[in-house]
Tab-separated table of C-alpha atoms and ligand atoms in Angstrom:
chain	number	residue	atom	x	y	z
A	1	UNK	CA	-26.530	-1.945	-0.365
A	2	UNK	CA	-25.489	-3.629	-3.611
A	3	UNK	CA	-21.909	-2.889	-4.573
A	4	UNK	CA	-21.683	-2.357	-8.311
A	5	UNK	CA	-18.475	-3.260	-10.168
A	6	UNK	CA	-17.729	-0.886	-13.008
A	7	UNK	CA	-15.138	-1.745	-15.647
A	8	UNK	CA	-13.109	1.107	-17.077
A	9	UNK	CA	-12.475	-0.470	-20.461
A	10	UNK	CA	-16.076	-0.154	-21.553
A	11	UNK	CA	-17.134	2.991	-23.317
A	12	UNK	CA	-19.908	3.573	-20.811
A	13	UNK	CA	-17.328	4.550	-18.126
A	14	UNK	CA	-17.047	7.881	-19.893
A	15	UNK	CA	-20.677	8.582	-18.960
A	16	UNK	CA	-20.768	6.553	-15.765
A	17	UNK	CA	-17.898	8.554	-14.273
A	18	UNK	CA	-20.170	11.583	-13.788
A	19	UNK	CA	-22.702	9.489	-11.907
A	20	UNK	CA	-19.902	8.115	-9.705
A	21	UNK	CA	-18.566	11.634	-9.204
A	22	UNK	CA	-21.964	12.718	-7.947
A	23	UNK	CA	-22.206	9.755	-5.569
A	24	UNK	CA	-18.850	10.801	-4.106
A	25	UNK	CA	-19.705	14.502	-3.933
A	26	UNK	CA	-22.904	13.589	-2.089
A	27	UNK	CA	-21.061	11.592	0.560
A	28	UNK	CA	-21.077	8.047	-0.900
A	29	UNK	CA	-18.109	5.687	-1.140
A	30	UNK	CA	-16.546	4.357	-4.361
A	31	UNK	CA	-13.392	2.208	-4.486
A	32	UNK	CA	-10.913	3.271	-7.155
A	33	UNK	CA	-7.881	1.714	-8.869
A	34	UNK	CA	-4.401	3.193	-8.601
A	35	UNK	CA	-0.936	2.086	-9.683
A	36	UNK	CA	-0.217	1.090	-6.051
A	37	UNK	CA	-3.313	-0.562	-4.513
A	38	UNK	CA	-7.083	0.030	-4.682
A	39	UNK	CA	-8.342	2.976	-2.615
A	40	UNK	CA	-11.602	3.390	-0.715
A	41	UNK	CA	-12.745	6.791	-1.968
A	42	UNK	CA	-14.901	9.371	-0.251
A	43	UNK	CA	-15.159	13.176	-0.357
A	44	UNK	CA	-12.079	14.332	1.591
A	45	UNK	CA	-13.779	17.648	2.455
A	46	UNK	CA	-16.768	15.940	4.066
A	47	UNK	CA	-16.279	14.757	7.640
A	48	UNK	CA	-19.264	12.386	7.370
A	49	UNK	CA	-17.739	10.687	4.318
A	50	UNK	CA	-14.486	10.216	6.238
A	51	UNK	CA	-16.425	8.712	9.164
A	52	UNK	CA	-18.067	6.274	6.738
A	53	UNK	CA	-14.636	5.258	5.430
A	54	UNK	CA	-13.366	4.487	8.935
A	55	UNK	CA	-16.522	2.477	9.621
A	56	UNK	CA	-16.316	0.464	6.357
A	57	UNK	CA	-12.671	-0.431	7.046
A	58	UNK	CA	-13.043	-0.918	10.783
A	59	UNK	CA	-10.104	1.470	11.086
A	60	UNK	CA	-9.107	3.448	14.203
A	61	UNK	CA	-10.044	7.085	13.583
A	62	UNK	CA	-6.661	8.416	14.752
A	63	UNK	CA	-5.122	6.992	11.583
A	64	UNK	CA	-5.311	9.728	8.906
A	65	UNK	CA	-6.438	9.245	5.301
A	66	UNK	CA	-4.433	10.105	2.201
A	67	UNK	CA	-6.070	12.786	0.043
A	68	UNK	CA	-6.016	12.137	-3.714
A	69	UNK	CA	-5.982	14.982	-6.240
A	70	UNK	CA	-6.183	14.890	-10.041
A	71	UNK	CA	-3.302	17.367	-10.553
A	72	UNK	CA	-0.613	19.168	-8.563
A	73	UNK	CA	-2.352	22.530	-9.215
A	74	UNK	CA	-5.129	21.512	-6.803
A	75	UNK	CA	-2.807	21.055	-3.830
A	76	UNK	CA	-2.523	24.712	-2.871
A	77	UNK	CA	-6.235	24.809	-1.892
A	78	UNK	CA	-5.657	22.234	0.825
A	79	UNK	CA	-2.255	23.144	2.295
A	80	UNK	CA	-0.693	26.159	4.023
A	81	UNK	CA	2.251	26.318	1.634
A	82	UNK	CA	4.271	24.408	-0.926
A	83	UNK	CA	8.059	24.646	-0.544
A	84	UNK	CA	10.319	24.710	-3.631
A	85	UNK	CA	11.547	21.183	-2.768
A	86	UNK	CA	7.978	19.875	-2.505
A	87	UNK	CA	7.163	21.490	-5.843
A	88	UNK	CA	10.196	19.820	-7.435
A	89	UNK	CA	9.181	16.434	-6.063
A	90	UNK	CA	5.617	16.827	-7.342
A	91	UNK	CA	6.940	17.846	-10.769
A	92	UNK	CA	9.268	14.835	-10.841
A	93	UNK	CA	7.038	12.077	-9.487
A	94	UNK	CA	3.378	13.039	-10.042
A	95	UNK	CA	1.214	11.512	-11.180
A	96	UNK	CA	2.740	8.566	-9.348
A	97	UNK	CA	3.288	6.644	-6.125
A	98	UNK	CA	4.589	9.480	-3.920
A	99	UNK	CA	2.551	10.923	-1.036
A	100	UNK	CA	3.716	14.202	0.495
A	101	UNK	CA	2.730	15.401	3.983
A	102	UNK	CA	1.951	19.151	4.138
A	103	UNK	CA	0.667	21.499	6.883
A	104	UNK	CA	-3.088	21.434	6.234
A	105	UNK	CA	-5.614	24.197	5.543
A	106	UNK	CA	-8.815	24.231	7.626
A	107	UNK	CA	-10.872	23.066	4.627
A	108	UNK	CA	-9.537	19.542	5.312
A	109	UNK	CA	-11.655	18.321	8.243
A	110	UNK	CA	-9.904	16.786	11.214
A	111	UNK	CA	-11.777	13.513	10.571
A	112	UNK	CA	-9.848	13.192	7.305
A	113	UNK	CA	-6.502	14.112	8.878
A	114	UNK	CA	-7.010	11.895	11.922
A	115	UNK	CA	-6.774	14.946	14.165
A	116	UNK	CA	-3.328	15.941	12.825
A	117	UNK	CA	-2.474	19.485	11.659
A	118	UNK	CA	-0.974	17.982	8.495
A	119	UNK	CA	-2.475	16.340	5.431
A	120	UNK	CA	-0.949	13.641	3.207
A	121	UNK	CA	-1.618	14.230	-0.508
A	122	UNK	CA	-0.945	12.273	-3.653
A	123	UNK	CA	-1.859	12.359	-7.336
A	124	UNK	CA	-2.356	8.809	-8.639
A	125	UNK	CA	-1.273	7.666	-12.067
A	126	UNK	CA	-4.476	5.859	-13.035
A	127	UNK	CA	-6.387	7.837	-15.671
A	128	UNK	CA	-9.832	6.469	-14.785
A	129	UNK	CA	-9.256	7.537	-11.196
A	130	UNK	CA	-8.066	11.007	-12.110
A	131	UNK	CA	-11.175	11.350	-14.294
A	132	UNK	CA	-13.245	10.253	-11.283
A	133	UNK	CA	-11.632	12.884	-9.010
A	134	UNK	CA	-12.307	15.546	-11.667
A	135	UNK	CA	-15.909	14.382	-12.047
A	136	UNK	CA	-16.394	14.466	-8.269
A	137	UNK	CA	-15.067	18.034	-8.190
A	138	UNK	CA	-13.600	17.325	-4.740
A	139	UNK	CA	-10.407	15.601	-3.584
A	140	UNK	CA	-10.870	11.976	-2.538
A	141	UNK	CA	-9.822	10.553	0.794
A	142	UNK	CA	-8.536	7.108	-0.070
A	143	UNK	CA	-7.120	4.576	2.315
A	144	UNK	CA	-6.380	1.138	0.910
A	145	UNK	CA	-9.745	-0.555	0.275
A	146	UNK	CA	-9.232	-3.453	2.683
A	147	UNK	CA	-10.616	-4.230	6.112
A	148	UNK	CA	-8.127	-2.780	8.582
A	149	UNK	CA	-5.262	-5.193	9.280
A	150	UNK	CA	-5.697	-7.281	6.119
A	151	UNK	CA	-3.406	-7.080	3.088
A	152	UNK	CA	-4.113	-4.121	0.788
A	153	UNK	CA	-6.192	-5.086	-2.270
A	154	UNK	CA	-4.463	-5.096	-5.643
A	155	UNK	CA	-7.471	-6.344	-7.602
A	156	UNK	CA	-11.158	-5.365	-7.728
A	157	UNK	CA	-12.008	-8.932	-6.580
A	158	UNK	CA	-10.007	-8.423	-3.376
A	159	UNK	CA	-11.846	-5.122	-2.783
A	160	UNK	CA	-15.193	-6.856	-3.367
A	161	UNK	CA	-14.246	-9.553	-0.837
A	162	UNK	CA	-13.723	-6.941	1.912
A	163	UNK	CA	-16.191	-4.196	0.900
A	164	UNK	CA	-19.189	-5.916	-0.710
A	165	UNK	CA	-22.391	-4.380	0.641
A	166	UNK	CA	-20.565	-1.532	2.400
A	167	UNK	CA	-19.851	0.806	-0.530
A	168	UNK	CA	-21.749	1.960	-3.616
A	169	UNK	CA	-19.305	0.887	-6.328
A	170	UNK	CA	-15.871	-0.411	-7.289
A	171	UNK	CA	-14.124	0.921	-10.375
A	172	UNK	CA	-12.322	-2.121	-11.834
A	173	UNK	CA	-9.203	-1.383	-13.874
A	174	UNK	CA	-7.542	-4.784	-13.398
A	175	UNK	CA	-4.535	-5.592	-11.210
A	176	UNK	CA	-2.474	-2.687	-9.825
A	177	UNK	CA	0.856	-2.153	-11.571
A	178	UNK	CA	3.073	-1.773	-8.500
A	179	UNK	CA	1.101	-3.666	-5.883
A	180	UNK	CA	2.509	-1.867	-2.794
A	181	UNK	CA	1.208	1.375	-1.309
A	182	UNK	CA	2.800	4.724	-2.133
A	183	UNK	CA	5.952	6.099	-0.556
A	184	UNK	CA	4.992	8.649	2.130
A	185	UNK	CA	7.419	11.475	2.867
A	186	UNK	CA	7.634	14.671	4.853
A	187	UNK	CA	10.193	17.451	4.592
A	188	UNK	CA	11.963	18.159	7.880
A	189	UNK	CA	14.828	20.724	7.991
A	190	UNK	CA	15.345	20.435	4.226
A	191	UNK	CA	15.688	16.690	4.552
A	192	UNK	CA	13.309	14.184	3.007
A	193	UNK	CA	12.064	11.764	5.656
A	194	UNK	CA	10.457	8.534	4.431
A	195	UNK	CA	7.515	7.696	6.708
A	196	UNK	CA	6.520	4.666	4.634
A	197	UNK	CA	8.728	3.165	1.883
A	198	UNK	CA	7.089	2.416	-1.484
A	199	UNK	CA	7.525	2.528	-5.247
A	200	UNK	CA	9.467	5.805	-5.210
A	201	UNK	CA	12.683	4.600	-3.606
A	202	UNK	CA	15.152	6.207	-1.210
A	203	UNK	CA	17.689	6.120	-4.029
A	204	UNK	CA	15.335	8.071	-6.346
A	205	UNK	CA	14.541	10.692	-3.683
A	206	UNK	CA	18.190	11.151	-2.665
A	207	UNK	CA	18.995	12.983	-5.873
A	208	UNK	CA	16.659	15.821	-4.747
A	209	UNK	CA	17.756	16.249	-1.109
A	210	UNK	CA	19.381	14.245	1.682
A	211	UNK	CA	16.919	11.422	2.412
A	212	UNK	CA	16.492	9.335	5.548
A	213	UNK	CA	14.036	6.711	6.757
A	214	UNK	CA	11.877	7.341	9.847
A	215	UNK	CA	13.682	4.900	12.158
A	216	UNK	CA	10.528	4.327	14.190
A	217	UNK	CA	9.074	2.165	11.402
A	218	UNK	CA	11.811	-0.409	11.938
A	219	UNK	CA	11.023	-1.206	15.577
A	220	UNK	CA	7.972	-2.663	17.259
A	221	UNK	CA	6.249	-0.438	19.840
A	222	UNK	CA	7.711	2.879	18.608
A	223	UNK	CA	5.934	6.078	17.471
A	224	UNK	CA	6.226	6.421	13.689
A	225	UNK	CA	5.404	9.708	11.906
A	226	UNK	CA	2.773	7.921	9.808
A	227	UNK	CA	0.386	6.808	12.558
A	228	UNK	CA	-0.747	3.811	10.487
A	229	UNK	CA	2.725	2.293	10.578
A	230	UNK	CA	2.299	1.355	14.221
A	231	UNK	CA	-0.593	-1.024	13.590
A	232	UNK	CA	-0.330	-4.741	12.849
A	233	UNK	CA	-0.825	-4.940	9.133
A	234	UNK	CA	-1.122	-7.209	6.152
A	235	UNK	CA	-1.431	-10.094	8.576
A	236	UNK	CA	-2.130	-13.466	6.930
A	237	UNK	CA	-4.231	-15.953	8.901
A	238	UNK	CA	-1.209	-18.184	9.664
A	239	UNK	CA	1.959	-16.887	11.374
A	240	UNK	CA	4.704	-15.881	8.952
A	241	UNK	CA	8.464	-16.097	9.467
A	242	UNK	CA	10.718	-14.498	6.875
A	243	UNK	CA	14.308	-15.508	6.163
A	244	UNK	CA	16.678	-13.053	4.545
A	245	UNK	CA	20.443	-12.546	4.241
A	246	UNK	CA	22.901	-14.875	2.584
A	247	UNK	CA	20.982	-16.404	-0.310
A	248	UNK	CA	22.410	-19.908	-0.225
A	249	UNK	CA	21.875	-20.182	3.516
A	250	UNK	CA	18.369	-18.771	3.286
A	251	UNK	CA	17.437	-21.458	0.767
A	252	UNK	CA	19.019	-24.162	2.925
A	253	UNK	CA	17.114	-22.922	5.967
A	254	UNK	CA	13.802	-22.863	4.070
A	255	UNK	CA	14.415	-26.417	2.795
A	256	UNK	CA	14.799	-27.718	6.356
A	257	UNK	CA	11.068	-27.074	6.862
A	258	UNK	CA	10.198	-29.539	4.103
A	259	UNK	CA	11.594	-32.338	6.303
A	260	UNK	CA	9.425	-31.413	9.304
A	261	UNK	CA	6.035	-33.032	9.763
A	262	UNK	CA	4.913	-31.325	12.985
A	263	UNK	CA	2.864	-28.731	11.093
A	264	UNK	CA	1.612	-27.908	7.634
A	265	UNK	CA	4.083	-25.371	6.237
A	266	UNK	CA	3.364	-23.081	3.293
A	267	UNK	CA	6.162	-21.425	1.338
A	268	UNK	CA	6.135	-17.871	0.007
A	269	UNK	CA	9.267	-18.002	-2.091
A	270	UNK	CA	11.006	-16.912	-5.271
A	271	UNK	CA	10.732	-18.982	-8.430
A	272	UNK	CA	14.377	-20.022	-7.993
A	273	UNK	CA	13.763	-21.390	-4.499
A	274	UNK	CA	10.427	-22.973	-5.479
A	275	UNK	CA	12.277	-25.151	-7.994
A	276	UNK	CA	14.215	-26.715	-5.111
A	277	UNK	CA	11.134	-27.563	-3.009
A	278	UNK	CA	9.693	-31.101	-3.150
A	279	UNK	CA	6.726	-31.591	-5.492
A	280	UNK	CA	3.380	-30.933	-3.859
A	281	UNK	CA	4.690	-28.465	-1.238
A	282	UNK	CA	2.056	-25.779	-0.552
A	283	UNK	CA	3.651	-22.742	-2.111
A	284	UNK	CA	3.123	-19.369	-3.705
A	285	UNK	CA	5.780	-18.155	-6.105
A	286	UNK	CA	5.929	-14.446	-5.607
A	287	UNK	CA	8.326	-13.596	-8.385
A	288	UNK	CA	11.873	-13.907	-9.521
A	289	UNK	CA	14.672	-13.157	-7.038
A	290	UNK	CA	16.315	-10.598	-9.294
A	291	UNK	CA	13.087	-8.854	-10.249
A	292	UNK	CA	11.943	-6.862	-7.223
A	293	UNK	CA	9.095	-5.347	-9.199
A	294	UNK	CA	7.589	-8.813	-9.591
A	295	UNK	CA	8.026	-9.447	-5.849
A	296	UNK	CA	6.270	-6.178	-4.972
A	297	UNK	CA	3.522	-6.894	-7.488
A	298	UNK	CA	2.668	-10.323	-6.034
A	299	UNK	CA	3.355	-9.854	-2.335
A	300	UNK	CA	-0.175	-9.112	-1.104
A	301	UNK	CA	-1.634	-11.818	-3.367
A	302	UNK	CA	0.820	-14.244	-1.798
A	303	UNK	CA	-0.332	-13.347	1.709
A	304	UNK	CA	-3.977	-13.647	0.653
A	305	UNK	CA	-3.276	-16.979	-1.098
A	306	UNK	CA	-2.524	-18.640	2.218
A	307	UNK	CA	-5.845	-17.421	3.614
A	308	UNK	CA	-7.592	-19.269	0.790
A	309	UNK	CA	-5.282	-22.317	1.046
A	310	UNK	CA	-4.758	-22.568	4.802
A	311	UNK	CA	-1.506	-23.784	6.361
A	312	UNK	CA	-0.283	-23.756	9.989
A	313	UNK	CA	2.747	-21.613	9.308
A	314	UNK	CA	4.109	-19.640	6.362
A	315	UNK	CA	7.836	-19.618	5.653
A	316	UNK	CA	8.782	-16.603	3.559
A	317	UNK	CA	11.888	-15.755	1.569
A	318	UNK	CA	12.922	-12.124	1.993
A	319	UNK	CA	14.992	-9.865	-0.195
A	320	UNK	CA	17.669	-7.237	0.469
A	321	UNK	CA	16.800	-3.664	1.448
A	322	UNK	CA	18.041	-1.907	-1.692
A	323	UNK	CA	15.688	-0.006	-4.043
A	324	UNK	CA	12.192	-1.449	-3.891
A	325	UNK	CA	13.565	-3.996	-1.371
A	326	UNK	CA	13.087	-1.457	1.454
A	327	UNK	CA	9.328	-1.278	0.774
A	328	UNK	CA	8.999	-5.035	0.247
A	329	UNK	CA	10.824	-5.857	3.490
A	330	UNK	CA	8.806	-3.206	5.362
A	331	UNK	CA	5.579	-5.009	4.374
A	332	UNK	CA	7.129	-8.424	5.165
A	333	UNK	CA	8.185	-7.114	8.576
A	334	UNK	CA	4.660	-5.942	9.371
A	335	UNK	CA	3.000	-9.062	7.951
A	336	UNK	CA	5.253	-11.311	10.020
A	337	UNK	CA	4.851	-9.267	13.192
A	338	UNK	CA	8.645	-8.566	13.093
A	339	UNK	CA	9.571	-12.252	12.637
A	340	UNK	CA	12.431	-11.536	10.265
A	341	UNK	CA	15.429	-13.853	10.622
A	342	UNK	CA	18.682	-12.644	9.076
A	343	UNK	CA	20.782	-15.634	8.063
A	344	UNK	CA	24.429	-14.655	7.877
A	345	UNK	CA	27.229	-16.204	5.893
A	346	UNK	CA	29.652	-17.823	8.325
B	1	LIG	O1	-0.745	3.965	-2.293
B	1	LIG	C1	-1.411	4.470	-1.385
B	1	LIG	O2	-0.956	5.354	-0.674
B	1	LIG	C2	-2.836	3.931	-1.182
B	1	LIG	C3	-3.633	4.310	-2.425
B	1	LIG	C4	-5.082	3.959	-2.300
B	1	LIG	O3	-3.440	5.654	-2.735
B	1	LIG	N1	-3.424	4.464	0.021
B	1	LIG	C5	-3.038	4.030	1.254
B	1	LIG	O4	-3.753	4.589	2.298
B	1	LIG	O5	-2.148	3.236	1.439
B	1	LIG	P1	-3.755	3.988	3.764
B	1	LIG	O6	-4.804	4.759	4.457
B	1	LIG	O7	-3.905	2.524	3.743
B	1	LIG	O8	-2.394	4.392	4.358
B	1	LIG	C6	-2.159	5.737	4.651
B	1	LIG	C7	-0.973	5.892	5.525
B	1	LIG	C8	-1.238	5.517	6.962
B	1	LIG	O9	-0.111	4.826	7.489
B	1	LIG	C9	-1.395	6.886	7.630
B	1	LIG	O10	-1.044	6.859	8.976
B	1	LIG	C10	-0.452	7.743	6.801
B	1	LIG	O11	-0.652	7.283	5.504
B	1	LIG	N2	-0.791	9.178	6.830
B	1	LIG	C11	-1.914	9.765	6.372
B	1	LIG	N3	-1.910	11.084	6.634
B	1	LIG	C12	-0.741	11.344	7.248
B	1	LIG	C13	-0.136	12.525	7.790
B	1	LIG	N4	-0.750	13.688	7.738
B	1	LIG	N5	1.078	12.411	8.360
B	1	LIG	C14	1.705	11.204	8.414
B	1	LIG	N6	1.180	10.063	7.934
B	1	LIG	C15	-0.018	10.123	7.371
B	2	LIG	MG1	-3.754	0.558	4.267
């Protein structure tokens, strides 16, 4: 199969989108852009399409897929009910990076929901993608368009790297704005529970209802509510250790590695820290310390960078857990296999 790359900024997308919609409706796979990461789209109502998605990703089939809709009005067809709080959250954050877990209707096959009685739904911001969902006339199952375990793709090139020859097409709308997957929540006893942190932060959700984080995502070997959170994820080829905590001490700790010659170390650090590293150190600047949006945006590219420019070990600089920091540190925790070192001020 030849995987076609289709740009959205050319006028022919307007016509092409109907062809792509038909491919999807008929059970084919098309990767689509979103504000978070690229998704691997297939007809969410078609169990065979879901099976193809699991096969293309090499993903365990007990890990459910997120269902993408083009508007909040569509949700009621796929869920048992929408509570007033869920409605408020959809009104506030959709289209956008918030995924809500609902009790599912039978029309969603168990292949799509990974055997669960619930379904996770979101309405992405990207206009080309919403046009694609409309053209397909069906909701799109859309996991991140990477091979299972690798960092999620934030560019069409990264999708092509993992999916070339396995899917019909990739809709290319350039780099994703946020660069981290959506926040996933469920409502439990009128509380919002964050199953996966993302662009919609705990602070933003807290103004709607008391909000907590599923504690199971913080520990290795536990049973998180989002089944996918238990898997090793985002793993770069080299082991990663992340330092966080007192800024001055973190920088000092990172600098100690530049004096070691036992291994080739690569540095995934802020611009501020990069300026202190000796010239020629293998490094990826993943943003400015005070600009968490830039850190989120570049994180997966940073992890992929060290696959292209191999080192023996990656030393990462973490951030705090406030705002977008919770989502960033969640991905760093997974990518490092829980090798997060908190450096305290003495
Ligand atoms: O931003 C995103 O959410 C991207 C874009 C493409 O929309 N999609 C994405 O999908 O990250 P994926 O498949 O890589 O991650 C989906 C996560 C998994 O951890 C899965 O276990 C969880 O969502 N999930 C799906 N359905 C669920 C459900 N019914 N209950 C709890 N967790 C669910
Ligand atoms: Mg994923």
